[in-house]
Amino acid sequence: MTLLFSLLMPHSAFAAPAEETTKQIEELKQDIQQLKANDEVYKDIREEIKNYNDFMQQKNTDLSSTFNLFITMITFLFTVIGAGFFYFAGQSKKETKEELARELAQSKEESERALKKAQIEIQTSFETQLQEMRTKTEQEFKKILDWEFNTFKQMINNEIVFKSTRILLVAPEEETKRMEREELMSIRQRGIDQIEPMEFDLVSLKTKLESENYDILIYRFLDDVSTPDATKIVDLLINGKYEIPYIVYNDPNHWFQKDVKQKLISYHWYTFANHPITLVSYLFSLAYAYNKNQPVSRRSILFSEDKHE
């Protein structure tokens, strides 16, 4: 419209002929028509733009609704999935707890069984070892007891033998008194106390040997004066068929003559002692071996296996 008014306004400086003006008017009319046509076009374009805008706005609205619906659906889906996950997770956790509880209970039972089995095995092994140790100890202790009992029994038997051994000592009275203070005292202190002294008398000696049960005969040999008595005793023992040990106790400074020695050794149960220690040793060994009071029978009675048990 501004262009139209500008064209219609008079311009004195640029006046043109009528034809020119008419031509211009026609051109202007054409331009106006063109403008109108363009205005219609612009109007249509604006309408299209408006329609497009409305369409786009509708599309945006629909898209927004769709997006919101999608978001809502996604949220709902995630909610459902999450709820399902948590539900199943809770169920799985519960089942896991239950499974763990069952495994723990089973493991505990197995551990208790294994522990009980180990305790039984240890106890059995310990009882077996204890029984073996007890048996071994009892056997060792029994051996010790048996040894001590046998030793004690032997000591008692020896004491019985020594106490029951009867010895006849043939010696002068003065020599007997001296021996009582020395050799005989030592012998009595060691357990042999049945020692009967007598002076030499062949008849009395024979009577004693026949009536009494002596175990050992001792003749105290002093010097050559005693030689006939020593040989007479040998004849008495041989003729009487005695088996009583005969000890000739002589002084180390006095030796037998050859014929006397031959006579003495003709008696099978003869021996001689020339020192107190030799006399004591012979007495105890002979007392144990030649006791006539049946020491073996006495020991069997006093210490028989049945009585001991």
C-alpha positions as protocol buffer text, in pm:
chain_id: "A"
residue {
  index: 1
  type: MET
  ca { x: 0 y: 0 z: 0 }
}
residue {
  index: 2
  type: THR
  ca { x: 282 y: 238 z: 64 }
}
residue {
  index: 3
  type: LEU
  ca { x: 421 y: 168 z: -279 }
}
residue {
  index: 4
  type: LEU
  ca { x: 79 y: 240 z: -431 }
}
residue {
  index: 5
  type: PHE
  ca { x: 47 y: 573 z: -254 }
}
residue {
  index: 6
  type: SER
  ca { x: 393 y: 662 z: -356 }
}
residue {
  index: 7
  type: LEU
  ca { x: 318 y: 592 z: -719 }
}
residue {
  index: 8
  type: LEU
  ca { x: -7 y: 789 z: -711 }
}
residue {
  index: 9
  type: MET
  ca { x: 140 y: 1097 z: -557 }
}
residue {
  index: 10
  type: PRO
  ca { x: 209 y: 1386 z: -803 }
}
residue {
  index: 11
  type: HIS
  ca { x: 566 y: 1453 z: -885 }
}
residue {
  index: 12
  type: SER
  ca { x: 607 y: 1791 z: -1051 }
}
residue {
  index: 13
  type: ALA
  ca { x: 962 y: 1739 z: -1133 }
}
residue {
  index: 14
  type: PHE
  ca { x: 898 y: 1406 z: -1306 }
}
residue {
  index: 15
  type: ALA
  ca { x: 566 y: 1463 z: -1491 }
}
residue {
  index: 16
  type: ALA
  ca { x: 522 y: 1227 z: -1778 }
}
residue {
  index: 17
  type: PRO
  ca { x: 293 y: 1210 z: -2069 }
}
residue {
  index: 18
  type: ALA
  ca { x: -49 y: 1049 z: -2034 }
}
residue {
  index: 19
  type: GLU
  ca { x: 44 y: 742 z: -2221 }
}
residue {
  index: 20
  type: GLU
  ca { x: 331 y: 688 z: -2010 }
}
residue {
  index: 21
  type: THR
  ca { x: 111 y: 740 z: -1715 }
}
residue {
  index: 22
  type: THR
  ca { x: -152 y: 506 z: -1847 }
}
residue {
  index: 23
  type: LYS
  ca { x: 111 y: 249 z: -1910 }
}
residue {
  index: 24
  type: GLN
  ca { x: 240 y: 292 z: -1568 }
}
residue {
  index: 25
  type: ILE
  ca { x: -107 y: 266 z: -1428 }
}
residue {
  index: 26
  type: GLU
  ca { x: -160 y: -52 z: -1610 }
}
residue {
  index: 27
  type: GLU
  ca { x: 165 y: -180 z: -1482 }
}
residue {
  index: 28
  type: LEU
  ca { x: 68 y: -70 z: -1143 }
}
residue {
  index: 29
  type: LYS
  ca { x: -261 y: -249 z: -1173 }
}
residue {
  index: 30
  type: GLN
  ca { x: -77 y: -553 z: -1282 }
}
residue {
  index: 31
  type: ASP
  ca { x: 158 y: -513 z: -994 }
}
residue {
  index: 32
  type: ILE
  ca { x: -137 y: -472 z: -763 }
}
residue {
  index: 33
  type: GLN
  ca { x: -298 y: -776 z: -905 }
}
residue {
  index: 34
  type: GLN
  ca { x: 28 y: -949 z: -870 }
}
residue {
  index: 35
  type: LEU
  ca { x: 53 y: -828 z: -519 }
}
residue {
  index: 36
  type: LYS
  ca { x: -299 y: -941 z: -445 }
}
residue {
  index: 37
  type: ALA
  ca { x: -217 y: -1271 z: -601 }
}
residue {
  index: 38
  type: ASN
  ca { x: 97 y: -1283 z: -391 }
}
residue {
  index: 39
  type: ASP
  ca { x: -107 y: -1176 z: -90 }
}
residue {
  index: 40
  type: GLU
  ca { x: -337 y: -1468 z: -150 }
}
residue {
  index: 41
  type: VAL
  ca { x: -38 y: -1686 z: -187 }
}
residue {
  index: 42
  type: TYR
  ca { x: 108 y: -1540 z: 130 }
}
residue {
  index: 43
  type: LYS
  ca { x: -226 y: -1584 z: 295 }
}
residue {
  index: 44
  type: ASP
  ca { x: -233 y: -1944 z: 188 }
}
residue {
  index: 45
  type: ILE
  ca { x: 124 y: -1984 z: 301 }
}
residue {
  index: 46
  type: ARG
  ca { x: 40 y: -1829 z: 635 }
}
residue {
  index: 47
  type: GLU
  ca { x: -260 y: -2056 z: 656 }
}
residue {
  index: 48
  type: GLU
  ca { x: -44 y: -2350 z: 570 }
}
residue {
  index: 49
  type: ILE
  ca { x: 211 y: -2235 z: 822 }
}
residue {
  index: 50
  type: LYS
  ca { x: -62 y: -2196 z: 1080 }
}
residue {
  index: 51
  type: ASN
  ca { x: -204 y: -2531 z: 990 }
}
residue {
  index: 52
  type: TYR
  ca { x: 147 y: -2673 z: 1001 }
}
residue {
  index: 53
  type: ASN
  ca { x: 204 y: -2506 z: 1334 }
}
residue {
  index: 54
  type: ASP
  ca { x: -127 y: -2638 z: 1460 }
}
residue {
  index: 55
  type: PHE
  ca { x: -37 y: -2978 z: 1321 }
}
residue {
  index: 56
  type: MET
  ca { x: 304 y: -2964 z: 1475 }
}
residue {
  index: 57
  type: GLN
  ca { x: 159 y: -2842 z: 1800 }
}
residue {
  index: 58
  type: GLN
  ca { x: -92 y: -3127 z: 1785 }
}
residue {
  index: 59
  type: LYS
  ca { x: 186 y: -3361 z: 1697 }
}
residue {
  index: 60
  type: ASN
  ca { x: 391 y: -3223 z: 1983 }
}
residue {
  index: 61
  type: THR
  ca { x: 93 y: -3261 z: 2208 }
}
residue {
  index: 62
  type: ASP
  ca { x: 34 y: -3614 z: 2082 }
}
residue {
  index: 63
  type: LEU
  ca { x: 406 y: -3685 z: 2103 }
}
residue {
  index: 64
  type: SER
  ca { x: 420 y: -3544 z: 2453 }
}
residue {
  index: 65
  type: SER
  ca { x: 117 y: -3752 z: 2548 }
}
residue {
  index: 66
  type: THR
  ca { x: 269 y: -4052 z: 2383 }
}
residue {
  index: 67
  type: PHE
  ca { x: 601 y: -3983 z: 2553 }
}
residue {
  index: 68
  type: ASN
  ca { x: 429 y: -3934 z: 2885 }
}
residue {
  index: 69
  type: LEU
  ca { x: 234 y: -4249 z: 2826 }
}
residue {
  index: 70
  type: PHE
  ca { x: 556 y: -4422 z: 2728 }
}
residue {
  index: 71
  type: ILE
  ca { x: 728 y: -4287 z: 3036 }
}
residue {
  index: 72
  type: THR
  ca { x: 430 y: -4394 z: 3242 }
}
residue {
  index: 73
  type: MET
  ca { x: 435 y: -4735 z: 3085 }
}
residue {
  index: 74
  type: ILE
  ca { x: 811 y: -4758 z: 3125 }
}
residue {
  index: 75
  type: THR
  ca { x: 778 y: -4647 z: 3486 }
}
residue {
  index: 76
  type: PHE
  ca { x: 498 y: -4894 z: 3543 }
}
residue {
  index: 77
  type: LEU
  ca { x: 696 y: -5162 z: 3366 }
}
residue {
  index: 78
  type: PHE
  ca { x: 1003 y: -5086 z: 3575 }
}
residue {
  index: 79
  type: THR
  ca { x: 785 y: -5074 z: 3881 }
}
residue {
  index: 80
  type: VAL
  ca { x: 638 y: -5409 z: 3796 }
}
residue {
  index: 81
  type: ILE
  ca { x: 980 y: -5546 z: 3709 }
}
residue {
  index: 82
  type: GLY
  ca { x: 1127 y: -5396 z: 4027 }
}
residue {
  index: 83
  type: ALA
  ca { x: 843 y: -5529 z: 4234 }
}
residue {
  index: 84
  type: GLY
  ca { x: 885 y: -5867 z: 4069 }
}
residue {
  index: 85
  type: PHE
  ca { x: 1259 y: -5849 z: 4117 }
}
residue {
  index: 86
  type: PHE
  ca { x: 1224 y: -5757 z: 4481 }
}
residue {
  index: 87
  type: TYR
  ca { x: 956 y: -6020 z: 4525 }
}
residue {
  index: 88
  type: PHE
  ca { x: 1159 y: -6287 z: 4360 }
}
residue {
  index: 89
  type: ALA
  ca { x: 1470 y: -6151 z: 4525 }
}
residue {
  index: 90
  type: GLY
  ca { x: 1292 y: -6170 z: 4858 }
}
residue {
  index: 91
  type: GLN
  ca { x: 1174 y: -6518 z: 4775 }
}
residue {
  index: 92
  type: SER
  ca { x: 1523 y: -6610 z: 4660 }
}
residue {
  index: 93
  type: LYS
  ca { x: 1673 y: -6451 z: 4971 }
}
residue {
  index: 94
  type: LYS
  ca { x: 1427 y: -6642 z: 5185 }
}
residue {
  index: 95
  type: GLU
  ca { x: 1502 y: -6962 z: 5001 }
}
residue {
  index: 96
  type: THR
  ca { x: 1873 y: -6883 z: 5024 }
}
residue {
  index: 97
  type: LYS
  ca { x: 1840 y: -6827 z: 5398 }
}
residue {
  index: 98
  type: GLU
  ca { x: 1644 y: -7147 z: 5432 }
}
residue {
  index: 99
  type: GLU
  ca { x: 1898 y: -7332 z: 5218 }
}
residue {
  index: 100
  type: LEU
  ca { x: 2182 y: -7182 z: 5420 }
}
residue {
  index: 101
  type: ALA
  ca { x: 2002 y: -7276 z: 5739 }
}
residue {
  index: 102
  type: ARG
  ca { x: 1957 y: -7631 z: 5612 }
}
residue {
  index: 103
  type: GLU
  ca { x: 2320 y: -7649 z: 5503 }
}
residue {
  index: 104
  type: LEU
  ca { x: 2434 y: -7507 z: 5836 }
}
residue {
  index: 105
  type: ALA
  ca { x: 2215 y: -7754 z: 6022 }
}
residue {
  index: 106
  type: GLN
  ca { x: 2343 y: -8038 z: 5805 }
}
residue {
  index: 107
  type: SER
  ca { x: 2700 y: -7917 z: 5846 }
}
residue {
  index: 108
  type: LYS
  ca { x: 2648 y: -7891 z: 6221 }
}
residue {
  index: 109
  type: GLU
  ca { x: 2506 y: -8243 z: 6233 }
}
residue {
  index: 110
  type: GLU
  ca { x: 2793 y: -8374 z: 6023 }
}
residue {
  index: 111
  type: SER
  ca { x: 3043 y: -8188 z: 6243 }
}
residue {
  index: 112
  type: GLU
  ca { x: 2877 y: -8323 z: 6556 }
}
residue {
  index: 113
  type: ARG
  ca { x: 2881 y: -8675 z: 6410 }
}
residue {
  index: 114
  type: ALA
  ca { x: 3244 y: -8636 z: 6305 }
}
residue {
  index: 115
  type: LEU
  ca { x: 3331 y: -8490 z: 6647 }
}
residue {
  index: 116
  type: LYS
  ca { x: 3144 y: -8769 z: 6823 }
}
residue {
  index: 117
  type: LYS
  ca { x: 3312 y: -9026 z: 6603 }
}
residue {
  index: 118
  type: ALA
  ca { x: 3652 y: -8868 z: 6669 }
}
residue {
  index: 119
  type: GLN
  ca { x: 3576 y: -8860 z: 7042 }
}
residue {
  index: 120
  type: ILE
  ca { x: 3474 y: -9226 z: 7032 }
}
residue {
  index: 121
  type: GLU
  ca { x: 3787 y: -9316 z: 6836 }
}
residue {
  index: 122
  type: ILE
  ca { x: 4006 y: -9111 z: 7070 }
}
residue {
  index: 123
  type: GLN
  ca { x: 3833 y: -9258 z: 7373 }
}
residue {
  index: 124
  type: THR
  ca { x: 3861 y: -9609 z: 7231 }
}
residue {
  index: 125
  type: SER
  ca { x: 4226 y: -9554 z: 7145 }
}
residue {
  index: 126
  type: PHE
  ca { x: 4289 y: -9400 z: 7484 }
}
residue {
  index: 127
  type: GLU
  ca { x: 4107 y: -9684 z: 7661 }
}
residue {
  index: 128
  type: THR
  ca { x: 4301 y: -9938 z: 7452 }
}
residue {
  index: 129
  type: GLN
  ca { x: 4631 y: -9769 z: 7532 }
}
residue {
  index: 130
  type: LEU
  ca { x: 4526 y: -9732 z: 7894 }
}
residue {
  index: 131
  type: GLN
  ca { x: 4430 y: -10098 z: 7908 }
}
residue {
  index: 132
  type: GLU
  ca { x: 4758 y: -10195 z: 7744 }
}
residue {
  index: 133
  type: MET
  ca { x: 4949 y: -9972 z: 7987 }
}
residue {
  index: 134
  type: ARG
  ca { x: 4744 y: -10112 z: 8275 }
}
residue {
  index: 135
  type: THR
  ca { x: 4806 y: -10469 z: 8160 }
}
residue {
  index: 136
  type: LYS
  ca { x: 5174 y: -10399 z: 8108 }
}
residue {
  index: 137
  type: THR
  ca { x: 5197 y: -10221 z: 8443 }
}
residue {
  index: 138
  type: GLU
  ca { x: 5012 y: -10504 z: 8614 }
}
residue {
  index: 139
  type: GLN
  ca { x: 5243 y: -10756 z: 8452 }
}
residue {
  index: 140
  type: GLU
  ca { x: 5551 y: -10557 z: 8551 }
}
residue {
  index: 141
  type: PHE
  ca { x: 5409 y: -10500 z: 8897 }
}
residue {
  index: 142
  type: LYS
  ca { x: 5323 y: -10871 z: 8922 }
}
residue {
  index: 143
  type: LYS
  ca { x: 5677 y: -10956 z: 8821 }
}
residue {
  index: 144
  type: ILE
  ca { x: 5810 y: -10721 z: 9086 }
}
residue {
  index: 145
  type: LEU
  ca { x: 5566 y: -10860 z: 9343 }
}
residue {
  index: 146
  type: ASP
  ca { x: 5653 y: -11215 z: 9244 }
}
residue {
  index: 147
  type: TRP
  ca { x: 6022 y: -11135 z: 9266 }
}
residue {
  index: 148
  type: GLU
  ca { x: 5978 y: -10961 z: 9599 }
}
residue {
  index: 149
  type: PHE
  ca { x: 5753 y: -11239 z: 9723 }
}
residue {
  index: 150
  type: ASN
  ca { x: 5997 y: -11505 z: 9611 }
}
residue {
  index: 151
  type: THR
  ca { x: 6280 y: -11309 z: 9768 }
}
residue {
  index: 152
  type: PHE
  ca { x: 6082 y: -11265 z: 10087 }
}
residue {
  index: 153
  type: LYS
  ca { x: 5979 y: -11629 z: 10075 }
}
residue {
  index: 154
  type: GLN
  ca { x: 6340 y: -11730 z: 10023 }
}
residue {
  index: 155
  type: MET
  ca { x: 6447 y: -11514 z: 10313 }
}
residue {
  index: 156
  type: ILE
  ca { x: 6182 y: -11669 z: 10536 }
}
residue {
  index: 157
  type: ASN
  ca { x: 6269 y: -12016 z: 10415 }
}
residue {
  index: 158
  type: ASN
  ca { x: 6634 y: -11947 z: 10482 }
}
residue {
  index: 159
  type: GLU
  ca { x: 6544 y: -11814 z: 10823 }
}
residue {
  index: 160
  type: ILE
  ca { x: 6336 y: -12123 z: 10891 }
}
residue {
  index: 161
  type: VAL
  ca { x: 6618 y: -12342 z: 10770 }
}
residue {
  index: 162
  type: PHE
  ca { x: 6877 y: -12158 z: 10976 }
}
residue {
  index: 163
  type: LYS
  ca { x: 6658 y: -12146 z: 11285 }
}
residue {
  index: 164
  type: SER
  ca { x: 6587 y: -12518 z: 11259 }
}
residue {
  index: 165
  type: THR
  ca { x: 6945 y: -12625 z: 11192 }
}
residue {
  index: 166
  type: ARG
  ca { x: 7098 y: -12811 z: 11486 }
}
residue {
  index: 167
  type: ILE
  ca { x: 7475 y: -12807 z: 11529 }
}
residue {
  index: 168
  type: LEU
  ca { x: 7676 y: -13020 z: 11769 }
}
residue {
  index: 169
  type: LEU
  ca { x: 8010 y: -12868 z: 11866 }
}
residue {
  index: 170
  type: VAL
  ca { x: 8273 y: -13098 z: 12017 }
}
residue {
  index: 171
  type: ALA
  ca { x: 8542 y: -12891 z: 12191 }
}
residue {
  index: 172
  type: PRO
  ca { x: 8711 y: -12846 z: 12529 }
}
residue {
  index: 173
  type: GLU
  ca { x: 8516 y: -12635 z: 12776 }
}
residue {
  index: 174
  type: GLU
  ca { x: 8760 y: -12345 z: 12772 }
}
residue {
  index: 175
  type: GLU
  ca { x: 8764 y: -12336 z: 12395 }
}
residue {
  index: 176
  type: THR
  ca { x: 8385 y: -12348 z: 12387 }
}
residue {
  index: 177
  type: LYS
  ca { x: 8366 y: -12042 z: 12613 }
}
residue {
  index: 178
  type: ARG
  ca { x: 8609 y: -11856 z: 12389 }
}
residue {
  index: 179
  type: MET
  ca { x: 8415 y: -11948 z: 12074 }
}
residue {
  index: 180
  type: GLU
  ca { x: 8092 y: -11832 z: 12238 }
}
residue {
  index: 181
  type: ARG
  ca { x: 8243 y: -11484 z: 12259 }
}
residue {
  index: 182
  type: GLU
  ca { x: 8374 y: -11483 z: 11905 }
}
residue {
  index: 183
  type: GLU
  ca { x: 8278 y: -11729 z: 11629 }
}
residue {
  index: 184
  type: LEU
  ca { x: 7955 y: -11858 z: 11782 }
}
residue {
  index: 185
  type: MET
  ca { x: 7828 y: -11510 z: 11864 }
}
residue {
  index: 186
  type: SER
  ca { x: 7869 y: -11407 z: 11501 }
}
residue {
  index: 187
  type: ILE
  ca { x: 7696 y: -11725 z: 11384 }
}
residue {
  index: 188
  type: ARG
  ca { x: 7402 y: -11677 z: 11623 }
}
residue {
  index: 189
  type: GLN
  ca { x: 7358 y: -11314 z: 11512 }
}
residue {
  index: 190
  type: ARG
  ca { x: 7315 y: -11437 z: 11154 }
}
residue {
  index: 191
  type: GLY
  ca { x: 7035 y: -11678 z: 11239 }
}
residue {
  index: 192
  type: ILE
  ca { x: 7184 y: -12012 z: 11339 }
}
residue {
  index: 193
  type: ASP
  ca { x: 7140 y: -12033 z: 11713 }
}
residue {
  index: 194
  type: GLN
  ca { x: 7083 y: -12404 z: 11785 }
}
residue {
  index: 195
  type: ILE
  ca { x: 7448 y: -12481 z: 11864 }
}
residue {
  index: 196
  type: GLU
  ca { x: 7502 y: -12738 z: 12137 }
}
residue {
  index: 197
  type: PRO
  ca { x: 7858 y: -12768 z: 12279 }
}
residue {
  index: 198
  type: MET
  ca { x: 8000 y: -13081 z: 12446 }
}
residue {
  index: 199
  type: GLU
  ca { x: 8340 y: -13210 z: 12547 }
}
residue {
  index: 200
  type: PHE
  ca { x: 8469 y: -13511 z: 12362 }
}
residue {
  index: 201
  type: ASP
  ca { x: 8338 y: -13840 z: 12489 }
}
residue {
  index: 202
  type: LEU
  ca { x: 8297 y: -14110 z: 12230 }
}
residue {
  index: 203
  type: VAL
  ca { x: 8015 y: -14292 z: 12410 }
}
residue {
  index: 204
  type: SER
  ca { x: 7818 y: -13974 z: 12478 }
}
residue {
  index: 205
  type: LEU
  ca { x: 7876 y: -13858 z: 12120 }
}
residue {
  index: 206
  type: LYS
  ca { x: 7745 y: -14187 z: 11983 }
}
residue {
  index: 207
  type: THR
  ca { x: 7440 y: -14165 z: 12206 }
}
residue {
  index: 208
  type: LYS
  ca { x: 7367 y: -13808 z: 12094 }
}
residue {
  index: 209
  type: LEU
  ca { x: 7409 y: -13893 z: 11728 }
}
residue {
  index: 210
  type: GLU
  ca { x: 7172 y: -14187 z: 11763 }
}
residue {
  index: 211
  type: SER
  ca { x: 6907 y: -14008 z: 11969 }
}
residue {
  index: 212
  type: GLU
  ca { x: 6928 y: -13655 z: 11836 }
}
residue {
  index: 213
  type: ASN
  ca { x: 6878 y: -13531 z: 11484 }
}
residue {
  index: 214
  type: TYR
  ca { x: 7180 y: -13307 z: 11433 }
}
residue {
  index: 215
  type: ASP
  ca { x: 7247 y: -13147 z: 11098 }
}
residue {
  index: 216
  type: ILE
  ca { x: 7615 y: -13053 z: 11133 }
}
residue {
  index: 217
  type: LEU
  ca { x: 7899 y: -13183 z: 11350 }
}
residue {
  index: 218
  type: ILE
  ca { x: 8196 y: -12956 z: 11435 }
}
residue {
  index: 219
  type: TYR
  ca { x: 8514 y: -13081 z: 11597 }
}
residue {
  index: 220
  type: ARG
  ca { x: 8751 y: -12816 z: 11729 }
}
residue {
  index: 221
  type: PHE
  ca { x: 9104 y: -12937 z: 11642 }
}
residue {
  index: 222
  type: LEU
  ca { x: 9367 y: -12764 z: 11859 }
}
residue {
  index: 223
  type: ASP
  ca { x: 9693 y: -12957 z: 11834 }
}
residue {
  index: 224
  type: ASP
  ca { x: 9841 y: -13300 z: 11780 }
}
residue {
  index: 225
  type: VAL
  ca { x: 9691 y: -13414 z: 12106 }
}
residue {
  index: 226
  type: SER
  ca { x: 9348 y: -13383 z: 11944 }
}
residue {
  index: 227
  type: THR
  ca { x: 9440 y: -13608 z: 11652 }
}
residue {
  index: 228
  type: PRO
  ca { x: 9320 y: -13939 z: 11802 }
}
residue {
  index: 229
  type: ASP
  ca { x: 8983 y: -13789 z: 11888 }
}
residue {
  index: 230
  type: ALA
  ca { x: 8938 y: -13658 z: 11534 }
}
residue {
  index: 231
  type: THR
  ca { x: 9002 y: -13998 z: 11382 }
}
residue {
  index: 232
  type: LYS
  ca { x: 8780 y: -14177 z: 11636 }
}
residue {
  index: 233
  type: ILE
  ca { x: 8491 y: -13947 z: 11532 }
}
residue {
  index: 234
  type: VAL
  ca { x: 8552 y: -14045 z: 11169 }
}
residue {
  index: 235
  type: ASP
  ca { x: 8531 y: -14416 z: 11258 }
}
residue {
  index: 236
  type: LEU
  ca { x: 8209 y: -14351 z: 11449 }
}
residue {
  index: 237
  type: LEU
  ca { x: 8050 y: -14169 z: 11153 }
}
residue {
  index: 238
  type: ILE
  ca { x: 8159 y: -14430 z: 10901 }
}
residue {
  index: 239
  type: ASN
  ca { x: 8052 y: -14726 z: 11112 }
}
residue {
  index: 240
  type: GLY
  ca { x: 7719 y: -14561 z: 11192 }
}
residue {
  index: 241
  type: LYS
  ca { x: 7666 y: -14485 z: 10821 }
}
residue {
  index: 242
  type: TYR
  ca { x: 7594 y: -14124 z: 10900 }
}
residue {
  index: 243
  type: GLU
  ca { x: 7570 y: -13859 z: 10631 }
}
residue {
  index: 244
  type: ILE
  ca { x: 7604 y: -13565 z: 10863 }
}
residue {
  index: 245
  type: PRO
  ca { x: 7851 y: -13295 z: 10749 }
}
residue {
  index: 246
  type: TYR
  ca { x: 8169 y: -13317 z: 10960 }
}
residue {
  index: 247
  type: ILE
  ca { x: 8373 y: -12995 z: 10995 }
}
residue {
  index: 248
  type: VAL
  ca { x: 8716 y: -13010 z: 11153 }
}
residue {
  index: 249
  type: TYR
  ca { x: 8789 y: -12657 z: 11268 }
}
residue {
  index: 250
  type: ASN
  ca { x: 9160 y: -12623 z: 11313 }
}
residue {
  index: 251
  type: ASP
  ca { x: 9400 y: -12336 z: 11371 }
}
residue {
  index: 252
  type: PRO
  ca { x: 9589 y: -12211 z: 11062 }
}
residue {
  index: 253
  type: ASN
  ca { x: 9917 y: -12287 z: 11242 }
}
residue {
  index: 254
  type: HIS
  ca { x: 9832 y: -12653 z: 11296 }
}
residue {
  index: 255
  type: TRP
  ca { x: 9836 y: -12888 z: 11003 }
}
residue {
  index: 256
  type: PHE
  ca { x: 9726 y: -13246 z: 10984 }
}
residue {
  index: 257
  type: GLN
  ca { x: 9975 y: -13521 z: 10944 }
}
residue {
  index: 258
  type: LYS
  ca { x: 9943 y: -13716 z: 10623 }
}
residue {
  index: 259
  type: ASP
  ca { x: 9795 y: -14029 z: 10778 }
}
residue {
  index: 260
  type: VAL
  ca { x: 9546 y: -13819 z: 10980 }
}
residue {
  index: 261
  type: LYS
  ca { x: 9443 y: -13629 z: 10671 }
}
residue {
  index: 262
  type: GLN
  ca { x: 9393 y: -13954 z: 10483 }
}
residue {
  index: 263
  type: LYS
  ca { x: 9176 y: -14081 z: 10764 }
}
residue {
  index: 264
  type: LEU
  ca { x: 8965 y: -13766 z: 10771 }
}
residue {
  index: 265
  type: ILE
  ca { x: 8900 y: -13759 z: 10399 }
}
residue {
  index: 266
  type: SER
  ca { x: 8791 y: -14123 z: 10411 }
}
residue {
  index: 267
  type: TYR
  ca { x: 8461 y: -13989 z: 10543 }
}
residue {
  index: 268
  type: HIS
  ca { x: 8272 y: -13866 z: 10238 }
}
residue {
  index: 269
  type: TRP
  ca { x: 8100 y: -13574 z: 10417 }
}
residue {
  index: 270
  type: TYR
  ca { x: 8414 y: -13425 z: 10569 }
}
residue {
  index: 271
  type: THR
  ca { x: 8558 y: -13075 z: 10526 }
}
residue {
  index: 272
  type: PHE
  ca { x: 8787 y: -12853 z: 10728 }
}
residue {
  index: 273
  type: ALA
  ca { x: 8795 y: -12484 z: 10815 }
}
residue {
  index: 274
  type: ASN
  ca { x: 9101 y: -12304 z: 10936 }
}
residue {
  index: 275
  type: HIS
  ca { x: 8962 y: -11950 z: 10972 }
}
residue {
  index: 276
  type: PRO
  ca { x: 8650 y: -11808 z: 11146 }
}
residue {
  index: 277
  type: ILE
  ca { x: 8519 y: -11666 z: 10818 }
}
residue {
  index: 278
  type: THR
  ca { x: 8560 y: -12007 z: 10656 }
}
residue {
  index: 279
  type: LEU
  ca { x: 8373 y: -12170 z: 10941 }
}
residue {
  index: 280
  type: VAL
  ca { x: 8084 y: -11923 z: 10917 }
}
residue {
  index: 281
  type: SER
  ca { x: 8059 y: -11962 z: 10537 }
}
residue {
  index: 282
  type: TYR
  ca { x: 8060 y: -12342 z: 10561 }
}
residue {
  index: 283
  type: LEU
  ca { x: 7799 y: -12344 z: 10835 }
}
residue {
  index: 284
  type: PHE
  ca { x: 7546 y: -12138 z: 10644 }
}
residue {
  index: 285
  type: SER
  ca { x: 7592 y: -12319 z: 10314 }
}
residue {
  index: 286
  type: LEU
  ca { x: 7578 y: -12660 z: 10482 }
}
residue {
  index: 287
  type: ALA
  ca { x: 7281 y: -12557 z: 10696 }
}
residue {
  index: 288
  type: TYR
  ca { x: 7084 y: -12471 z: 10382 }
}
residue {
  index: 289
  type: ALA
  ca { x: 7185 y: -12789 z: 10198 }
}
residue {
  index: 290
  type: TYR
  ca { x: 7181 y: -13051 z: 10474 }
}
residue {
  index: 291
  type: ASN
  ca { x: 6901 y: -12950 z: 10708 }
}
residue {
  index: 292
  type: LYS
  ca { x: 6727 y: -13270 z: 10818 }
}
residue {
  index: 293
  type: ASN
  ca { x: 6406 y: -13107 z: 10936 }
}
residue {
  index: 294
  type: GLN
  ca { x: 6260 y: -13134 z: 10587 }
}
residue {
  index: 295
  type: PRO
  ca { x: 6287 y: -12765 z: 10494 }
}
residue {
  index: 296
  type: VAL
  ca { x: 6160 y: -12829 z: 10143 }
}
residue {
  index: 297
  type: SER
  ca { x: 5840 y: -12986 z: 10275 }
}
residue {
  index: 298
  type: ARG
  ca { x: 5798 y: -12701 z: 10521 }
}
residue {
  index: 299
  type: ARG
  ca { x: 5841 y: -12446 z: 10245 }
}
residue {
  index: 300
  type: SER
  ca { x: 5584 y: -12625 z: 10030 }
}
residue {
  index: 301
  type: ILE
  ca { x: 5339 y: -12611 z: 10320 }
}
residue {
  index: 302
  type: LEU
  ca { x: 5400 y: -12250 z: 10415 }
}
residue {
  index: 303
  type: PHE
  ca { x: 5429 y: -12110 z: 10065 }
}
residue {
  index: 304
  type: SER
  ca { x: 5228 y: -12340 z: 9842 }
}
residue {
  index: 305
  type: GLU
  ca { x: 5087 y: -12191 z: 9527 }
}
residue {
  index: 306
  type: ASP
  ca { x: 4728 y: -12254 z: 9638 }
}
residue {
  index: 307
  type: LYS
  ca { x: 4779 y: -12076 z: 9968 }
}
residue {
  index: 308
  type: HIS
  ca { x: 4965 y: -11791 z: 9803 }
}
residue {
  index: 309
  type: GLU
  ca { x: 4681 y: -11737 z: 9557 }
}
